mmCIF file of C-alpha atoms and ligand atoms in Angstrom:
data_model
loop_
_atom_site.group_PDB
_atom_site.id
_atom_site.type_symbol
_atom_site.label_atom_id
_atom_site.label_comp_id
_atom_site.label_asym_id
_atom_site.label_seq_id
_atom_site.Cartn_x
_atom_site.Cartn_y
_atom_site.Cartn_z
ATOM 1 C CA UNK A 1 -21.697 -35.912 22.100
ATOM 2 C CA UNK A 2 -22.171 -39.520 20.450
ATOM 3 C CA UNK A 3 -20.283 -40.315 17.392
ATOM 4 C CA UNK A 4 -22.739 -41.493 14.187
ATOM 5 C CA UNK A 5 -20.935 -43.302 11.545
ATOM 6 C CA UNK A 6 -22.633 -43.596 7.973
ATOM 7 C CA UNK A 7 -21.139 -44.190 4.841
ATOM 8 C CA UNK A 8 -20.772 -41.336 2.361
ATOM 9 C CA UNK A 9 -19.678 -42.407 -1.496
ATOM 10 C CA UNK A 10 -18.542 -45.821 0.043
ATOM 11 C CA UNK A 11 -16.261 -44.487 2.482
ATOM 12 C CA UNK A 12 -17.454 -44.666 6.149
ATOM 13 C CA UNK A 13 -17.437 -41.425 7.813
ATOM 14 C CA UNK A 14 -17.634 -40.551 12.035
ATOM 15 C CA UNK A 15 -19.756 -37.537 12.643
ATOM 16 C CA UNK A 16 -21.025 -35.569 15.894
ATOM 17 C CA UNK A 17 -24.372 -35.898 16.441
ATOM 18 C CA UNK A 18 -26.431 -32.752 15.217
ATOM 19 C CA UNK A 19 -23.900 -32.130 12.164
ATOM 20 C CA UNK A 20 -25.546 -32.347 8.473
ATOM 21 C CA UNK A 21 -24.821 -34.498 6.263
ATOM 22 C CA UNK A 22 -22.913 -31.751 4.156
ATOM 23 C CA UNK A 23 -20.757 -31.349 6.794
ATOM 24 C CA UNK A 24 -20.549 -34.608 7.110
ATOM 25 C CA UNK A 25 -18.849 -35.371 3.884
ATOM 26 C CA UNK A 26 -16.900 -31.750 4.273
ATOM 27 C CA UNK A 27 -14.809 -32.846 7.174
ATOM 28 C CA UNK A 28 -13.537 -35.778 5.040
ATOM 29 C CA UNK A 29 -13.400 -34.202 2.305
ATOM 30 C CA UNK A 30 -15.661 -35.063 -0.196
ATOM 31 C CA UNK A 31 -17.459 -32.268 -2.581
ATOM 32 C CA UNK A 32 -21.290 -31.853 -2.927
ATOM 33 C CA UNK A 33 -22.168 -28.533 -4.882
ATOM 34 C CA UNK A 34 -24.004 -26.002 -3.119
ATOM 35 C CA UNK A 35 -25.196 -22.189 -3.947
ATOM 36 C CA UNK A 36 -27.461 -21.115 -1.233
ATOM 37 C CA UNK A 37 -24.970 -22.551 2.022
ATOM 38 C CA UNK A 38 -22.680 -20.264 3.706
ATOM 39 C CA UNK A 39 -20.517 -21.878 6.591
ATOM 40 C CA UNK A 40 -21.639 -18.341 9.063
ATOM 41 C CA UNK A 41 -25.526 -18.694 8.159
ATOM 42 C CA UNK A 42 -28.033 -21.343 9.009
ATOM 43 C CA UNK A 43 -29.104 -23.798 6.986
ATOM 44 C CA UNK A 44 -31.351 -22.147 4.624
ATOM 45 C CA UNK A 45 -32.516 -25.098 2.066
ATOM 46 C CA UNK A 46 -33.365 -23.016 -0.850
ATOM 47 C CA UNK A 47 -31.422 -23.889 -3.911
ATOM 48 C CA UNK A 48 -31.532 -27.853 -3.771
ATOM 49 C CA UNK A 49 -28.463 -28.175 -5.584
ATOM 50 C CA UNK A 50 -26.797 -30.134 -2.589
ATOM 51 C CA UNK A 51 -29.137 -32.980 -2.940
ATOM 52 C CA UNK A 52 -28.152 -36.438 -2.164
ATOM 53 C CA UNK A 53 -29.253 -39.914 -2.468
ATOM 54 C CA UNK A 54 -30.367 -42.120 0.735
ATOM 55 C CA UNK A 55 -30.923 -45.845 1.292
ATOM 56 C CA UNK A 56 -31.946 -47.170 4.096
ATOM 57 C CA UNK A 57 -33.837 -50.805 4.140
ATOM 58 C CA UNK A 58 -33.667 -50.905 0.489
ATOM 59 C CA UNK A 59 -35.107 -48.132 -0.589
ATOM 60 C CA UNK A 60 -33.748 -44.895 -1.740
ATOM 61 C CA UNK A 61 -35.116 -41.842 -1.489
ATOM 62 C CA UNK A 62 -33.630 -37.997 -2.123
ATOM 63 C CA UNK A 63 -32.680 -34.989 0.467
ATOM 64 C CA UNK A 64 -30.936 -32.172 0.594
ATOM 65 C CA UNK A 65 -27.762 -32.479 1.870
ATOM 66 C CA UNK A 66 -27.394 -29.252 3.981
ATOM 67 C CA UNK A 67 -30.274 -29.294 5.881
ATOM 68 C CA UNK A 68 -30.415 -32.992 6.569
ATOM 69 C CA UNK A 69 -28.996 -34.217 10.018
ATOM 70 C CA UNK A 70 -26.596 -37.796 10.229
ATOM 71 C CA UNK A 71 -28.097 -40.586 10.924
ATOM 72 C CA UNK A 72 -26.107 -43.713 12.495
ATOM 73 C CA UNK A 73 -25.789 -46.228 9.489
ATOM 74 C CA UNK A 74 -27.045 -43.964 7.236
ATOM 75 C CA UNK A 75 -25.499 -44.887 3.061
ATOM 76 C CA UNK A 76 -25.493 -41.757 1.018
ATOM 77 C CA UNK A 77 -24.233 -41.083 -2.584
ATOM 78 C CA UNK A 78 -23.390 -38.014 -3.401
ATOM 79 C CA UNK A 79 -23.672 -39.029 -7.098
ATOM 80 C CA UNK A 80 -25.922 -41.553 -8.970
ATOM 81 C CA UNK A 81 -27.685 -41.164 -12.032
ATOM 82 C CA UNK A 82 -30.614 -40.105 -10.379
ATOM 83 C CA UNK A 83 -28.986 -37.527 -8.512
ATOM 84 C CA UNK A 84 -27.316 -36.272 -11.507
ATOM 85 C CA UNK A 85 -30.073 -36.152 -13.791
ATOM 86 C CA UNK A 86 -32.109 -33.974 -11.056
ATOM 87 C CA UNK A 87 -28.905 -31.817 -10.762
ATOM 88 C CA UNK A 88 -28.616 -31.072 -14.325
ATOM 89 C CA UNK A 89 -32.467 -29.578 -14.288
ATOM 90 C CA UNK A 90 -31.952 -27.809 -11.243
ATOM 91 C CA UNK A 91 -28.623 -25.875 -12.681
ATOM 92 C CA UNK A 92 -30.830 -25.528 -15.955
ATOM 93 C CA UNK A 93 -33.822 -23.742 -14.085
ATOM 94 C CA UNK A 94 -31.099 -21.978 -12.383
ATOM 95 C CA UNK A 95 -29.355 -20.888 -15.275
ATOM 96 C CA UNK A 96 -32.549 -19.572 -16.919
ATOM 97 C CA UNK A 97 -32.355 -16.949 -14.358
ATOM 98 C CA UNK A 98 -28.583 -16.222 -14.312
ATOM 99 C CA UNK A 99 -26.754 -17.389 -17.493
ATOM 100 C CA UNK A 100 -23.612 -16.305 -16.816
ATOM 101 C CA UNK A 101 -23.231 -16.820 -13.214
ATOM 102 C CA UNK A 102 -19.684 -17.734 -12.315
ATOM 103 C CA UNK A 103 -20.472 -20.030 -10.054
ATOM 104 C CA UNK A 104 -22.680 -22.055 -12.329
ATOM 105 C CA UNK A 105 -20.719 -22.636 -15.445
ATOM 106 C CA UNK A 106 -18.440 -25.022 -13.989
ATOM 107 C CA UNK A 107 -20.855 -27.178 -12.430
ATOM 108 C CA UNK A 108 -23.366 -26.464 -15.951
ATOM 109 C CA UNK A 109 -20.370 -28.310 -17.907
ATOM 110 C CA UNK A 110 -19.869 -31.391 -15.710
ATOM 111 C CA UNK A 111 -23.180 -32.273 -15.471
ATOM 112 C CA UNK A 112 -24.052 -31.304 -18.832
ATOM 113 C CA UNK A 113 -26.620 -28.763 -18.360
ATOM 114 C CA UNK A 114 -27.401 -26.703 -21.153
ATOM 115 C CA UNK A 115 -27.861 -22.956 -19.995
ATOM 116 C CA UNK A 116 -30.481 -21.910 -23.098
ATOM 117 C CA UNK A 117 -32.805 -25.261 -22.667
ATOM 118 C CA UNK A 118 -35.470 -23.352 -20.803
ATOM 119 C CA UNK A 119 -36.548 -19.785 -22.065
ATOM 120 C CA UNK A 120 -33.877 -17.275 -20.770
ATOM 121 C CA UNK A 121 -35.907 -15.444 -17.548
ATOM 122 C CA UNK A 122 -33.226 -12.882 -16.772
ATOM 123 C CA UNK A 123 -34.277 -11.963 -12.935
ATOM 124 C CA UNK A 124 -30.516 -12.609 -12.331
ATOM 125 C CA UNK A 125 -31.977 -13.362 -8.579
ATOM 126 C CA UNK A 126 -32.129 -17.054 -7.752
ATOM 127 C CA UNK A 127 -33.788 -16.018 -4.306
ATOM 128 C CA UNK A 128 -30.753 -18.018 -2.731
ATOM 129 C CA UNK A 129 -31.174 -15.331 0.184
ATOM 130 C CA UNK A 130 -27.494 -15.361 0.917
ATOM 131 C CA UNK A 131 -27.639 -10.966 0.818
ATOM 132 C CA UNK A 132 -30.861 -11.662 2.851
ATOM 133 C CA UNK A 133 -29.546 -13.773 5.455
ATOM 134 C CA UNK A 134 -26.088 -11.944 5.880
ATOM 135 C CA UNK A 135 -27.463 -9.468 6.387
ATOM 136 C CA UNK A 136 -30.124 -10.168 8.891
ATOM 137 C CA UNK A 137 -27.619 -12.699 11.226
ATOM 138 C CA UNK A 138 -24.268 -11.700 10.327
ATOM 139 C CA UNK A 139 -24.758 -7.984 10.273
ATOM 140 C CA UNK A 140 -28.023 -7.994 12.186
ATOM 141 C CA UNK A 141 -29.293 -4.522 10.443
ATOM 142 C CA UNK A 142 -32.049 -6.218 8.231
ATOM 143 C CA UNK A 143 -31.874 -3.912 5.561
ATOM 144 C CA UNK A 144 -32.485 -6.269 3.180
ATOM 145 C CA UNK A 145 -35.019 -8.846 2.734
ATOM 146 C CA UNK A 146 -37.719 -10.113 0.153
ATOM 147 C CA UNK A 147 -41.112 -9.285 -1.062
ATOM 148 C CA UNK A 148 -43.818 -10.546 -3.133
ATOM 149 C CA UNK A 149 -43.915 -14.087 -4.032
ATOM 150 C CA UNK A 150 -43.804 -16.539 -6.435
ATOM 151 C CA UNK A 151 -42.841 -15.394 -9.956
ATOM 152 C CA UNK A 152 -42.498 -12.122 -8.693
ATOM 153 C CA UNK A 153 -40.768 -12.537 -5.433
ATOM 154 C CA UNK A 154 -37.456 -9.788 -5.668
ATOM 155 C CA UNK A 155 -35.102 -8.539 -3.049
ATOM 156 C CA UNK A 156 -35.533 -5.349 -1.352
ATOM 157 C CA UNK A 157 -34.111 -2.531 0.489
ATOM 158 C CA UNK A 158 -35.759 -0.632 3.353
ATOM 159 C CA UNK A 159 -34.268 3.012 2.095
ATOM 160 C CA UNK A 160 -33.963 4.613 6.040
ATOM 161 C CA UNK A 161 -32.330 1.595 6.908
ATOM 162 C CA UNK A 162 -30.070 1.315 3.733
ATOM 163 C CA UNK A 163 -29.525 4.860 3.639
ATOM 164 C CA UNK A 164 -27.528 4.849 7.472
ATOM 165 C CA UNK A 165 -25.774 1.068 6.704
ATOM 166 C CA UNK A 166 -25.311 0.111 3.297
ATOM 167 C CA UNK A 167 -22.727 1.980 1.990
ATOM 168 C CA UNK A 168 -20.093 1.232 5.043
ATOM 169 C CA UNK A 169 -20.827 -2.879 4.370
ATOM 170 C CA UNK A 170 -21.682 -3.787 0.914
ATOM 171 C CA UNK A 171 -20.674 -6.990 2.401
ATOM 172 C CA UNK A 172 -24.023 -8.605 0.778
ATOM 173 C CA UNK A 173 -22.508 -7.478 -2.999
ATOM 174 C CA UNK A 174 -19.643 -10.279 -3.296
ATOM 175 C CA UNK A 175 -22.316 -12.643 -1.954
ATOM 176 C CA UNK A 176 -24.388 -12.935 -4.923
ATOM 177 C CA UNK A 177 -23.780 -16.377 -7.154
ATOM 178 C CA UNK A 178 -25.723 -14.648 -9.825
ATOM 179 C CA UNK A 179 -24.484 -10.997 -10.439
ATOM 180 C CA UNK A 180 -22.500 -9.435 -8.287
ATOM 181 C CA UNK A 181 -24.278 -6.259 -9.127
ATOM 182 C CA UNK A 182 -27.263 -7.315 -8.440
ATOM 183 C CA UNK A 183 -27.625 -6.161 -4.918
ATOM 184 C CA UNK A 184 -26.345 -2.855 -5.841
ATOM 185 C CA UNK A 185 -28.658 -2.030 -8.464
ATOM 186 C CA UNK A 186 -31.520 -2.587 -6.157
ATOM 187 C CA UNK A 187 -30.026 -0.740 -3.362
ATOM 188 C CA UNK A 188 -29.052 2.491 -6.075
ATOM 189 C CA UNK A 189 -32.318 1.717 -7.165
ATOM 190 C CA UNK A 190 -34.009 2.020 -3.048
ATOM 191 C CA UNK A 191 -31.935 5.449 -2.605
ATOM 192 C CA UNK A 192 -32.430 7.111 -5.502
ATOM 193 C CA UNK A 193 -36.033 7.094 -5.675
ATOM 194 C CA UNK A 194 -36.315 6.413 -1.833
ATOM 195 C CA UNK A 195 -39.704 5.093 -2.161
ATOM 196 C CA UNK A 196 -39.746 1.554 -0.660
ATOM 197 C CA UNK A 197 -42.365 -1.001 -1.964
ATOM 198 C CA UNK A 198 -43.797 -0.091 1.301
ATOM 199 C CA UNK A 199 -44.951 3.364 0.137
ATOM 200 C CA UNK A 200 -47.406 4.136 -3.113
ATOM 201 C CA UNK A 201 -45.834 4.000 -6.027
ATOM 202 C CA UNK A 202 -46.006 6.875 -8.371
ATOM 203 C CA UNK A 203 -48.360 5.903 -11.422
ATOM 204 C CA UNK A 204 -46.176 4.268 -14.365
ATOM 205 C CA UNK B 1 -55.079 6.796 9.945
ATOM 206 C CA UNK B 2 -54.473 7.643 13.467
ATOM 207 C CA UNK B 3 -51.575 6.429 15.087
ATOM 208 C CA UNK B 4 -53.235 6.275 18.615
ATOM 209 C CA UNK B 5 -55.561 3.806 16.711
ATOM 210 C CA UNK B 6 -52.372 1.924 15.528
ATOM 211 C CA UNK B 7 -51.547 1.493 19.031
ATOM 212 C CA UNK B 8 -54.648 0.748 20.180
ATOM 213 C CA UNK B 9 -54.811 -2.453 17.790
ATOM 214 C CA UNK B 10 -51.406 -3.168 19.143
ATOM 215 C CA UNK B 11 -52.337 -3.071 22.504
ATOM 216 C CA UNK B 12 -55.628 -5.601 21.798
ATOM 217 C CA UNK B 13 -53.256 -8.026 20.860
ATOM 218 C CA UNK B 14 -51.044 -7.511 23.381
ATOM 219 C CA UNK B 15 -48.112 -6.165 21.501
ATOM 220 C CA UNK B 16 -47.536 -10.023 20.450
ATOM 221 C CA UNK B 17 -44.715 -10.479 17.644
ATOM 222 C CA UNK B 18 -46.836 -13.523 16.543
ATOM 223 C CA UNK B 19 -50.002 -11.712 16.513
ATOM 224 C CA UNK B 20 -48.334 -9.947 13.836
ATOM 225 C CA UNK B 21 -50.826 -10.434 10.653
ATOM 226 C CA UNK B 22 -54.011 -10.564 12.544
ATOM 227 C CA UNK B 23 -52.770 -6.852 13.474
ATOM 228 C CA UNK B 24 -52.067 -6.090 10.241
ATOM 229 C CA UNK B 25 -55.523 -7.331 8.718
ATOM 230 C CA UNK B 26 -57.343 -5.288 11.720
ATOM 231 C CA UNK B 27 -55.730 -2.395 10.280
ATOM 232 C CA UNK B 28 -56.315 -3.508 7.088
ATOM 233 C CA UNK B 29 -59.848 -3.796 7.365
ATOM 234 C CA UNK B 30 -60.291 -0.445 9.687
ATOM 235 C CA UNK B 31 -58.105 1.616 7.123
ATOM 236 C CA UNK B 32 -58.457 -0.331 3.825
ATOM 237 C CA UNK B 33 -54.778 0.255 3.550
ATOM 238 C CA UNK B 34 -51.158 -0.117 5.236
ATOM 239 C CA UNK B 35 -49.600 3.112 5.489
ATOM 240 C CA UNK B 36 -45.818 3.228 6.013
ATOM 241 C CA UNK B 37 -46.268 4.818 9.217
ATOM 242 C CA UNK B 38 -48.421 2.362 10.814
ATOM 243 C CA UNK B 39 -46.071 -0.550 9.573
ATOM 244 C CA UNK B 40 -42.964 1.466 11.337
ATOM 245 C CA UNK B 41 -45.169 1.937 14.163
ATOM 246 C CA UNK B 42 -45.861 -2.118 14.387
ATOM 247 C CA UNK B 43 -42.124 -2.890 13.752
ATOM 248 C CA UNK B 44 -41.194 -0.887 16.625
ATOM 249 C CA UNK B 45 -43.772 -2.135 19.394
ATOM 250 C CA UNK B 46 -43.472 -5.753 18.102
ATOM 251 C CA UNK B 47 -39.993 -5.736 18.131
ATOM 252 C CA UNK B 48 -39.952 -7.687 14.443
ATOM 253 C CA UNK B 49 -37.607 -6.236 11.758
ATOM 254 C CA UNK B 50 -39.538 -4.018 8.754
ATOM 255 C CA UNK B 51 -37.999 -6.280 6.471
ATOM 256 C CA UNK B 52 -39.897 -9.260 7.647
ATOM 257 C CA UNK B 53 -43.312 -7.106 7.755
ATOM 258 C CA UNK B 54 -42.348 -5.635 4.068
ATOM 259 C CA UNK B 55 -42.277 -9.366 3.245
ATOM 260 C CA UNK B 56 -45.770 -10.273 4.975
ATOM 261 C CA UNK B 57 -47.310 -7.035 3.584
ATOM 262 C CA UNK B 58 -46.275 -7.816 0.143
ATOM 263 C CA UNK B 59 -47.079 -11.762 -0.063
ATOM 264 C CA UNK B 60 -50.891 -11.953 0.895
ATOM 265 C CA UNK B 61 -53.155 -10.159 -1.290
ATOM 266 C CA UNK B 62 -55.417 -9.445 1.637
ATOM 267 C CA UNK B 63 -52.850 -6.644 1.931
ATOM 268 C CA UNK B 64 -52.732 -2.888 0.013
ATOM 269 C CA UNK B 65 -49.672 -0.927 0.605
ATOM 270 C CA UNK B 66 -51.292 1.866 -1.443
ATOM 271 C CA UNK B 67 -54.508 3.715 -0.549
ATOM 272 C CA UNK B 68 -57.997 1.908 -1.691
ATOM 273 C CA UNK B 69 -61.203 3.293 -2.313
ATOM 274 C CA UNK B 70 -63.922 3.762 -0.207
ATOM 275 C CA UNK B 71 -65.983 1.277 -2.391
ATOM 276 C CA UNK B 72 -64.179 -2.528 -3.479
ATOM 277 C CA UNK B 73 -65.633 -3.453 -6.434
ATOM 278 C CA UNK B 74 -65.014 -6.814 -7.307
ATOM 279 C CA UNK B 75 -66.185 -8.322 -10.784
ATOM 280 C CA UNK B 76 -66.197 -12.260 -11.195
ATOM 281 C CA UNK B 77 -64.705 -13.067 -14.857
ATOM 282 C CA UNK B 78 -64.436 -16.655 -13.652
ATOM 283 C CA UNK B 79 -65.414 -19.026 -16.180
ATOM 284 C CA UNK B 80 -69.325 -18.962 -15.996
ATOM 285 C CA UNK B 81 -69.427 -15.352 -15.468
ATOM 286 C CA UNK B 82 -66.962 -14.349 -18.480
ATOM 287 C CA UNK B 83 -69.363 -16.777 -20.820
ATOM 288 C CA UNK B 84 -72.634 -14.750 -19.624
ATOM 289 C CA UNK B 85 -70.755 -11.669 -20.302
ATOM 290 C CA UNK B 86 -69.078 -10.802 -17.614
ATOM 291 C CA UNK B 87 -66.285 -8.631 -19.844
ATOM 292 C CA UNK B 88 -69.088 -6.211 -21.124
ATOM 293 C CA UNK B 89 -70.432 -5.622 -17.372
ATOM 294 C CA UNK B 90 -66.134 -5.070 -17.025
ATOM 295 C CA UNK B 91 -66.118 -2.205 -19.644
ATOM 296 C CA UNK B 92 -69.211 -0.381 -18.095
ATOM 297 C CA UNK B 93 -68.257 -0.532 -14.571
ATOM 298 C CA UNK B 94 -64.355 0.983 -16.278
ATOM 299 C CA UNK B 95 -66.287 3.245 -18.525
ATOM 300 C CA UNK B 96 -68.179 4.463 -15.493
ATOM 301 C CA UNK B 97 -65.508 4.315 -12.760
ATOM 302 C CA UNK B 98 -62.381 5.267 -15.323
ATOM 303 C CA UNK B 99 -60.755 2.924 -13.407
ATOM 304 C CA UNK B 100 -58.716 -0.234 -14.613
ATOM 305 C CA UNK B 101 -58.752 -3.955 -12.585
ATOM 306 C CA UNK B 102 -56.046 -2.536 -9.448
ATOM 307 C CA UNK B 103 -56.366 0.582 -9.176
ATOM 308 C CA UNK B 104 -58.155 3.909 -7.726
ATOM 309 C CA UNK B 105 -59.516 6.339 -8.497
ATOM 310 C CA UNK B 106 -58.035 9.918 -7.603
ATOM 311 C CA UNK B 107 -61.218 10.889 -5.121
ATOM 312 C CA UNK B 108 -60.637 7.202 -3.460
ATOM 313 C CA UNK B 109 -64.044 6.508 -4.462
ATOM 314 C CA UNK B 110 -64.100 3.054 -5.635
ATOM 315 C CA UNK B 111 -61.126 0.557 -6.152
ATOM 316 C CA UNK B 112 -61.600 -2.705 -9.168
ATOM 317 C CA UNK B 113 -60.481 -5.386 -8.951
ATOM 318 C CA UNK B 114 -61.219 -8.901 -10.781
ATOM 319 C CA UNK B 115 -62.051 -12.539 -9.275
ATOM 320 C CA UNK B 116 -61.890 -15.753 -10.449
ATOM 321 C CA UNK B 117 -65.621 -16.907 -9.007
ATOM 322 C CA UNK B 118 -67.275 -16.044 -6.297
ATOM 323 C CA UNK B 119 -68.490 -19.420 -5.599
ATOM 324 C CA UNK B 120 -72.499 -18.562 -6.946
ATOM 325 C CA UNK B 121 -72.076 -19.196 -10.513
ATOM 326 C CA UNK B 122 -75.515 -19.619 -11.564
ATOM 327 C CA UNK B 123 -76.042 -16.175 -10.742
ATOM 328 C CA UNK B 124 -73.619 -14.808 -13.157
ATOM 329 C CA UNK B 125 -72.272 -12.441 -14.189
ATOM 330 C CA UNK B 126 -71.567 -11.503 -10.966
ATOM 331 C CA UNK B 127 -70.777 -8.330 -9.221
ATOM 332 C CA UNK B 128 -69.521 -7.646 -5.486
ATOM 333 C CA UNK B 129 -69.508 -4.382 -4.287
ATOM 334 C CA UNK B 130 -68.484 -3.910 -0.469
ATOM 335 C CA UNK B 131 -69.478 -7.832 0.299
ATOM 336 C CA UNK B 132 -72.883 -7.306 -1.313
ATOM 337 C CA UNK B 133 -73.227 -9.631 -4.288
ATOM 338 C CA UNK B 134 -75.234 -8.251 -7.295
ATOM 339 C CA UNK B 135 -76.321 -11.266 -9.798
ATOM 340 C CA UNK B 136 -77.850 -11.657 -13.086
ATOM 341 C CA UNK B 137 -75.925 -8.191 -14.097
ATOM 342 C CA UNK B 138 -76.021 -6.378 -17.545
ATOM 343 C CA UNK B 139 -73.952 -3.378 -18.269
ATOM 344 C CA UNK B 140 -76.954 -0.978 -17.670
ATOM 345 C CA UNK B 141 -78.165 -2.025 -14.636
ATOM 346 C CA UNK B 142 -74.420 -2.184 -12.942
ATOM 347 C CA UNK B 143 -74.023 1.001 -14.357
ATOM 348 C CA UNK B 144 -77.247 2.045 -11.899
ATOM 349 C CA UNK B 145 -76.186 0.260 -9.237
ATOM 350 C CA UNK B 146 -72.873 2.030 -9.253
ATOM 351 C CA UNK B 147 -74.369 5.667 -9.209
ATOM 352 C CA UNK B 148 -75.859 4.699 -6.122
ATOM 353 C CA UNK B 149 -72.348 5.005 -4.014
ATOM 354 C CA UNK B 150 -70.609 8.095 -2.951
HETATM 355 S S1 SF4 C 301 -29.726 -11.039 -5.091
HETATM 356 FE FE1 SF4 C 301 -28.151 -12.644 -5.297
HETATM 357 S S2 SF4 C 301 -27.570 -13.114 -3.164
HETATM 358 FE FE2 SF4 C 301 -29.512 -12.018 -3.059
HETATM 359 S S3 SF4 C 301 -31.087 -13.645 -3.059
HETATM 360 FE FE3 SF4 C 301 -30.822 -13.016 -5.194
HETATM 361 S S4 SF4 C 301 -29.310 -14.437 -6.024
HETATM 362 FE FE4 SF4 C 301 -29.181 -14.598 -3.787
HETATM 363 S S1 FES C 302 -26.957 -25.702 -0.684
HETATM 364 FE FE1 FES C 302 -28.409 -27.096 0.069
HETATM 365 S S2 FES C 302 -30.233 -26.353 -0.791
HETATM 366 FE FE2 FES C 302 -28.793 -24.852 -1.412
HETATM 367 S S1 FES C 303 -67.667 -17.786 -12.381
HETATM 368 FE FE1 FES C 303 -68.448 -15.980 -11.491
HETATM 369 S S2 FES C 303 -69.281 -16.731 -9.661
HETATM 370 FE FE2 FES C 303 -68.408 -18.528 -10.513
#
């Protein structure tokens, strides 16, 4: 494996080939926020919170940090103004969904984002897939995953499956940036009234 | 639906994980709907995890996971249609159906639904029942045309 050495907030960093440039700046040390990365799941992209700024010949452009690979010479700052100001909407849009995620209110007060800027949305589900992707690689029982799309894109449980694994693991429940209870409403929710959003829904 | 049909359609596209969707849209169209059991039946030949097919199922609108009428009635309020009346031709084909835009009725006679143009404007208001397009349509003369399915 060839070493890569780029420069990460000025300091010049040696990574293995194949590593992201989240890891990157990990292994020495140096903090980019993330939401939707977990160390035992692949690199998912979702959130955007982990973006970073690039130059190369001059010109900058922005990626996300935790899907991006190292590239020899490669300058990144983990903070500019740009970077910061795109951060701050992204934790606002975020926080429209989830005001009073834990995770969030740090990060909300150093960049200045103001939770209440866009009208409050409360999905509590910032379709990070974390619960999702636990449970479909860690776990490997894909009881979870999502349907719909766009505005109305929600997690879901397949009851049968739910019904034999769930309530051994739960491990999906302390996932959750947003709520923890999030995942455990729906799945309640997929038991009780066992039909799935794969069978007819009784007239409301 | 029959399950040995289920198969069948399986077996045309050779039980192929990535033929996933056109199977799904050949039952579609033979059945007009997805029943659970087919979709279990699909997740188990194709190997590929109901969560993924839930997903699928529930993303393009090509799919119904609930039953749909025998007859799709689809009226255009698109633009040119809704200012040629197209909401009055709406109410009849309601008042005659007792139907609302997505749903069915109990005998799975006819399912509504509502479009945003269906590409022949100047024919509007517009009216497409089973693929055949109806033009130039008042509320009396849909409310004909409707009496003529079963
Ligand atoms: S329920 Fe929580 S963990 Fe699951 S996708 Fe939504 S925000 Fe992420
Ligand atoms: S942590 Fe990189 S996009 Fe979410
Ligand atoms: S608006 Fe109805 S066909 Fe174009």
């Amino acid at each position: 494996m060839s070493n890569i050495t780029l420069q990460i907030d000025g300091k010049e960093v040696s990574a293995k080939e194949g590593m992201t440039v989240l890891e990157a700046a990990q292994s020495v040390g140096i903090f980019i926020p993330t939401l939707c990365h977990h160390p035992s799941l692949e690199p998912y992209g979702a959130c955007r919170l982990c973006l970073v700024e690039l130059e190369s010949r001059g010109r900058s452009r922005l990626v996300v940090s935790c899907i991006y690979p190292v590239e020899e010479g490669l300058v990144v700052k983990t903070r500019s103004e740009k970077v910061d100001r795109i951060r701050k909407m992204i934790l606002e849009l975020l926080l429209s969904h989830a005001p009073d995620a834990f995770d969030l209110q740090d990060l909300a007060e150093e960049y200045g984002a103001d939770k209440y800027r866009f009208e409050k949305e409360p999905s509590f589900c910032v379709h990070c897939g974390l619960c999702v992707r636990y449970c479909a690689e860690v776990k490997q029982k894909k009881a979870i995953g999502f349907i719909n799309r766009g505005t109305q894109r929600e997690i879901s449980f397949i009851p049968e499956i739910a019904a034999k694994e769930c309530w051994n693991c739960k491990e999906c429940f302390p996932l959750c940036p947003t709520e923890a209870l999030q995942a455990a409403f729906v799945l309640t929710k997929a038991l009780a009234f066992s039909s799935s959003s794969l069978e007819p829904s009784p007239a409301e | 639906m029959e399950m040995d049909r289920v198969d069948q359609i399986i077996d045309k596209h050779e039980c192929e994980a990535s033929s996933l969707i056109q199977i799904l849209l050949d039952i579609q169209s033979e059945n007009r709907w997805l029943p659970k059991e087919a979709l279990e039946k699909v997740a188990e030949r194709l190997q590929v995890p109901l969560t993924r097919i839930q997903h699928i199922a529930t993303f393009y609108k090509a799919f119904s996971l609930v039953p749909k009428g025998r007859h799709g009635i689809h009226v255009c309020l698109g633009t040119a249609c809704h200012v040629r009346g197209a909401k009055r031709v709406l109410d009849a084909v309601k008042d005659l159906t007792n139907i609302k835009p997505g749903e069915t009725d109990l005998d799975l006679k006819f399912s509504l639904e509502t479009v945003n143009c269906l590409g022949c404007c100047a024919l509007g208001p517009v009216v497409e029942i089973d693929g055949k397009v109806y033009g130039n349509t008042a509320p009396a003369m849909i409310a004909d045309v409707i009496k003529n399915y079963d």
